Amino acid sequence: QKEVEQNSGPLSVPEGAIASLNCTYSDRVSQSFFWYRQYSGKSPELIMSIYSNGDKEDGRFTAQLNKASQYVSLLIRDSQPSDSATYLCAVSNDYKLSFGAGTTVTVRA
Amino acid sequence: GAVVSQHPSWVICKSGTSVKIECRSLDFQATTMFWYRQFPKQSLMLMATSNEGSKATYEQGVEKDKFLINHASLTLSTLTVTSAHPEDSSFYICSGLAGGSETQYFGPGTRLLVL
C-alpha cells in the first residue's frame, strides 16, 4: 500500500470553477500535511500546510484535514489558467516528507 | 518564504565522471537538508537526509558511496554523484528545514544528464 495516495488525474476544469483535489495517507501518526504546486520542469512550491482537523483557507485555496479518515484535500476556487500545474500532497513523519504521485490540473480558459 | 538556491541548474556530463551539486539556504539556517530525485512523470523520492556536521542518513536503496552528501555548514549541503551513469540522469532537488519548523523549502532543482 502506498503511503500517500492522490486521486488520479488529469483534472480539467473551466476557468472560474472549483478544482477539488484529494489525498489519503496510511500512517495514522502523521501530524503535518502539505500541498505543493509544481509547474512543469520546476521544483515544488509550498501552497498550504495544515496540522489540525478542519479547514484552513488562504486566498483562493482551502485545505481540509480529517485525521480520523486519514484524508486531506485541497480546493482551488475561481480557478485560473495560471493554476494549471501538478499538485503534490505531502505528509510529514519525523520531519521527512512522503509525497503522493501528484494530480495534474488543467484550467481551460 | 525562505529561499534555497541550487547550483548548477543544468549539467551534462560523460558516463564515469563525478558531478557535484550545491544547495544553499540564502536567508535562513537549515539545520536539516534533504535531497530528492525526480524522474519524468514521477513524484519526488527522498534520497537522503543531512544534518549539519553529521553523516547523512540514506533511504533504503540509495547507495551512500555513489551519492556523497556533505553538510558542512548551516547554509550549505552538497551532493556528489560519483561515477555517474545514464540511469542517474534525473532532476535532483534539495530542500532546507529551519530549526523548529516542519516546513521544507525547496531549491529550484538541478537537471543532470549523463551521456
CSV table of C-alpha atoms in Angstrom, one decimal:
chain,number,residue,atom,x,y,z
A,1,GLN,CA,0.0,0.0,0.0
A,2,LYS,CA,1.3,3.4,-0.9
A,3,GLU,CA,1.9,5.8,1.9
A,4,VAL,CA,0.3,8.8,0.2
A,5,GLU,CA,-2.3,8.4,-2.5
A,6,GLN,CA,-3.9,11.1,-4.6
A,7,ASN,CA,-6.9,11.0,-6.9
A,8,SER,CA,-5.8,10.1,-10.4
A,9,GLY,CA,-5.8,12.9,-12.9
A,10,PRO,CA,-5.6,14.7,-15.0
A,11,LEU,CA,-8.2,17.1,-13.8
A,12,SER,CA,-9.6,19.6,-16.3
A,13,VAL,CA,-11.8,22.4,-15.0
A,14,PRO,CA,-13.1,25.6,-16.7
A,15,GLU,CA,-11.8,28.9,-15.7
A,16,GLY,CA,-13.6,30.2,-12.7
A,17,ALA,CA,-14.7,26.8,-11.4
A,18,ILE,CA,-13.6,25.0,-8.3
A,19,ALA,CA,-10.9,22.3,-8.6
A,20,SER,CA,-11.1,19.7,-5.9
A,21,LEU,CA,-8.0,17.5,-5.1
A,22,ASN,CA,-8.0,14.6,-2.7
A,23,CYS,CA,-5.3,12.8,-0.8
A,24,THR,CA,-5.3,9.8,1.7
A,25,TYR,CA,-2.4,8.6,3.8
A,26,SER,CA,-1.7,5.4,5.6
A,27,ASP,CA,0.3,6.4,8.7
A,28,ARG,CA,-2.0,7.3,11.5
A,29,VAL,CA,0.7,9.1,13.5
A,30,SER,CA,1.3,11.7,10.8
A,31,GLN,CA,0.7,15.1,12.2
A,32,SER,CA,1.7,17.6,9.4
A,33,PHE,CA,0.4,17.8,5.9
A,34,PHE,CA,1.3,20.0,3.0
A,35,TRP,CA,0.2,20.8,-0.5
A,36,TYR,CA,2.8,21.8,-3.0
A,37,ARG,CA,2.4,23.0,-6.6
A,38,GLN,CA,4.8,22.0,-9.2
A,39,TYR,CA,4.9,23.6,-12.7
A,40,SER,CA,6.4,21.5,-15.5
A,41,GLY,CA,10.2,21.5,-15.3
A,42,LYS,CA,10.2,23.3,-12.0
A,43,SER,CA,10.6,22.3,-8.3
A,44,PRO,CA,7.7,22.2,-5.9
A,45,GLU,CA,6.5,25.4,-4.2
A,46,LEU,CA,4.5,25.4,-1.0
A,47,ILE,CA,0.9,26.3,-1.2
A,48,MET,CA,-0.6,25.3,2.2
A,49,SER,CA,0.3,23.5,5.3
A,50,ILE,CA,-2.3,22.1,7.7
A,51,TYR,CA,-1.8,20.5,11.1
A,52,SER,CA,-5.3,20.4,12.7
A,53,ASN,CA,-8.6,18.9,11.7
A,54,GLY,CA,-10.9,21.2,9.9
A,55,ASP,CA,-10.5,23.8,7.2
A,56,LYS,CA,-7.7,26.3,6.5
A,57,GLU,CA,-8.2,29.0,4.0
A,58,ASP,CA,-5.5,31.1,2.2
A,59,GLY,CA,-6.8,33.2,-0.6
A,60,ARG,CA,-8.4,31.0,-3.2
A,61,PHE,CA,-7.0,27.9,-1.6
A,62,THR,CA,-8.7,25.9,1.1
A,63,ALA,CA,-7.1,22.8,2.7
A,64,GLN,CA,-9.2,20.3,4.7
A,65,LEU,CA,-7.9,17.7,7.1
A,66,ASN,CA,-9.7,14.8,8.7
A,67,LYS,CA,-7.3,12.7,10.7
A,68,ALA,CA,-9.9,10.1,11.7
A,69,SER,CA,-10.4,9.4,8.0
A,70,GLN,CA,-6.7,9.9,7.1
A,71,TYR,CA,-7.8,12.3,4.4
A,72,VAL,CA,-6.6,15.7,3.3
A,73,SER,CA,-8.0,17.8,0.4
A,74,LEU,CA,-7.3,21.0,-1.4
A,75,LEU,CA,-9.9,23.2,-3.0
A,76,ILE,CA,-9.0,25.8,-5.6
A,77,ARG,CA,-11.7,28.4,-6.0
A,78,ASP,CA,-12.1,30.6,-9.0
A,79,SER,CA,-9.5,28.6,-10.9
A,80,GLN,CA,-7.2,30.5,-13.2
A,81,PRO,CA,-5.1,29.3,-16.2
A,82,SER,CA,-2.1,30.0,-14.0
A,83,ASP,CA,-3.2,27.3,-11.6
A,84,SER,CA,-2.5,24.7,-14.3
A,85,ALA,CA,0.2,22.5,-12.7
A,86,THR,CA,0.7,19.3,-10.8
A,87,TYR,CA,-0.4,19.4,-7.2
A,88,LEU,CA,1.5,17.2,-4.7
A,89,CYS,CA,0.2,16.1,-1.4
A,90,ALA,CA,2.9,15.5,1.2
A,91,VAL,CA,2.8,14.0,4.6
A,92,SER,CA,5.4,14.6,7.2
A,93,ASN,CA,6.7,11.9,9.6
A,94,ASP,CA,9.7,12.8,11.8
A,95,TYR,CA,10.3,15.8,9.5
A,96,LYS,CA,10.6,13.6,6.4
A,97,LEU,CA,8.1,14.1,3.6
A,98,SER,CA,6.3,11.4,1.7
A,99,PHE,CA,4.8,12.6,-1.5
A,100,GLY,CA,1.8,11.4,-3.4
A,101,ALA,CA,2.1,10.8,-7.1
A,102,GLY,CA,0.5,14.2,-7.8
A,103,THR,CA,-2.6,15.3,-9.6
A,104,THR,CA,-2.2,17.3,-12.8
A,105,VAL,CA,-4.7,20.1,-13.1
A,106,THR,CA,-5.5,21.9,-16.3
A,107,VAL,CA,-7.7,25.1,-16.2
A,108,ARG,CA,-9.4,25.7,-19.5
A,109,ALA,CA,-9.7,29.4,-20.5
B,1,GLY,CA,9.1,32.3,2.4
B,2,ALA,CA,12.6,31.0,2.9
B,3,VAL,CA,14.9,30.9,-0.2
B,4,VAL,CA,17.0,27.9,-1.2
B,5,SER,CA,19.3,28.0,-4.2
B,6,GLN,CA,21.0,25.2,-6.2
B,7,HIS,CA,24.0,25.2,-8.5
B,8,PRO,CA,24.2,24.3,-11.2
B,9,SER,CA,20.7,24.3,-12.6
B,10,TRP,CA,21.8,22.1,-15.6
B,11,VAL,CA,24.7,19.8,-16.0
B,12,ILE,CA,25.6,17.4,-18.8
B,13,CYS,CA,28.5,15.0,-18.1
B,14,LYS,CA,30.1,11.9,-19.6
B,15,SER,CA,29.5,8.5,-18.1
B,16,GLY,CA,32.0,7.7,-15.4
B,17,THR,CA,32.6,11.2,-14.2
B,18,SER,CA,31.5,12.8,-11.0
B,19,VAL,CA,29.2,15.7,-10.6
B,20,LYS,CA,28.8,18.0,-7.5
B,21,ILE,CA,25.6,19.8,-6.8
B,22,GLU,CA,25.4,22.6,-4.3
B,23,CYS,CA,22.4,23.5,-2.2
B,24,ARG,CA,22.4,26.8,-0.2
B,25,SER,CA,19.8,28.3,2.2
B,26,LEU,CA,20.1,32.0,1.5
B,27,ASP,CA,18.1,33.7,4.2
B,28,PHE,CA,17.8,31.1,7.0
B,29,GLN,CA,19.9,28.5,8.7
B,30,ALA,CA,19.0,25.0,7.6
B,31,THR,CA,19.7,22.6,10.4
B,32,THR,CA,18.5,19.8,8.1
B,33,MET,CA,18.6,19.5,4.4
B,34,PHE,CA,17.0,16.8,2.2
B,35,TRP,CA,17.9,15.5,-1.2
B,36,TYR,CA,15.3,14.3,-3.6
B,37,ARG,CA,15.3,12.8,-7.0
B,38,GLN,CA,12.5,13.0,-9.5
B,39,PHE,CA,12.3,11.0,-12.7
B,40,PRO,CA,9.9,12.1,-15.6
B,41,LYS,CA,6.2,11.8,-14.8
B,42,GLN,CA,7.0,10.6,-11.3
B,43,SER,CA,6.8,12.2,-7.9
B,44,LEU,CA,9.7,13.2,-5.7
B,45,MET,CA,11.6,10.4,-4.0
B,46,LEU,CA,13.6,11.2,-0.9
B,47,MET,CA,17.3,10.1,-1.2
B,48,ALA,CA,18.8,11.2,2.0
B,49,THR,CA,18.6,13.5,5.0
B,50,SER,CA,21.6,15.5,6.0
B,51,ASN,CA,22.2,17.3,9.3
B,52,GLU,CA,24.9,19.9,9.7
B,53,GLY,CA,28.1,18.4,11.0
B,54,SER,CA,27.0,14.8,10.9
B,55,LYS,CA,26.7,12.0,8.4
B,56,ALA,CA,23.8,11.8,6.1
B,57,THR,CA,21.0,9.3,6.5
B,58,TYR,CA,20.2,7.5,3.3
B,59,GLU,CA,16.9,6.0,2.3
B,60,GLN,CA,16.6,2.3,1.5
B,61,GLY,CA,18.0,1.5,-1.9
B,62,VAL,CA,20.1,4.7,-2.2
B,63,GLU,CA,23.9,3.9,-2.4
B,64,LYS,CA,25.7,6.1,0.0
B,65,ASP,CA,29.0,5.5,-1.8
B,66,LYS,CA,27.6,6.7,-5.0
B,67,PHE,CA,25.7,9.7,-3.7
B,68,LEU,CA,28.1,11.5,-1.4
B,69,ILE,CA,26.5,14.2,0.8
B,70,ASN,CA,28.3,16.8,2.8
B,71,HIS,CA,26.6,19.3,5.1
B,72,ALA,CA,29.5,21.3,6.3
B,73,SER,CA,27.6,24.4,7.4
B,74,LEU,CA,24.1,25.5,8.3
B,75,THR,CA,23.7,27.1,4.9
B,76,LEU,CA,25.4,24.6,2.5
B,77,SER,CA,24.9,21.0,1.6
B,78,THR,CA,26.5,19.3,-1.4
B,79,LEU,CA,25.5,16.1,-3.3
B,80,THR,CA,28.2,14.5,-5.4
B,81,VAL,CA,27.1,11.8,-7.9
B,82,THR,CA,30.2,9.7,-8.3
B,83,SER,CA,30.9,7.6,-11.4
B,84,ALA,CA,27.7,8.8,-13.0
B,85,HIS,CA,25.9,6.6,-15.4
B,86,PRO,CA,23.0,7.3,-17.8
B,87,GLU,CA,20.5,5.9,-15.4
B,88,ASP,CA,21.5,8.6,-12.9
B,89,SER,CA,20.1,11.2,-15.3
B,90,SER,CA,17.3,12.9,-13.3
B,91,PHE,CA,16.1,16.0,-11.7
B,92,TYR,CA,17.8,16.5,-8.3
B,93,ILE,CA,16.1,18.8,-5.8
B,94,CYS,CA,17.2,19.8,-2.3
B,95,SER,CA,15.2,21.3,0.5
B,96,GLY,CA,16.0,23.1,3.7
B,97,LEU,CA,14.3,22.8,7.0
B,98,ALA,CA,14.7,25.7,9.5
B,99,GLY,CA,15.1,24.8,13.2
B,100,GLY,CA,11.8,24.3,14.9
B,101,SER,CA,9.8,24.2,11.7
B,102,GLU,CA,8.3,21.3,9.7
B,103,THR,CA,8.1,23.2,6.5
B,104,GLN,CA,10.6,22.3,3.8
B,105,TYR,CA,11.6,24.9,1.3
B,106,PHE,CA,12.8,23.6,-2.0
B,107,GLY,CA,15.6,24.7,-4.2
B,108,PRO,CA,15.0,25.2,-7.9
B,109,GLY,CA,16.5,21.8,-8.8
B,110,THR,CA,19.4,20.6,-10.9
B,111,ARG,CA,18.8,18.7,-14.0
B,112,LEU,CA,21.5,16.1,-14.7
B,113,LEU,CA,22.1,14.4,-18.0
B,114,VAL,CA,24.7,11.7,-18.2
B,115,LEU,CA,25.7,10.7,-21.7
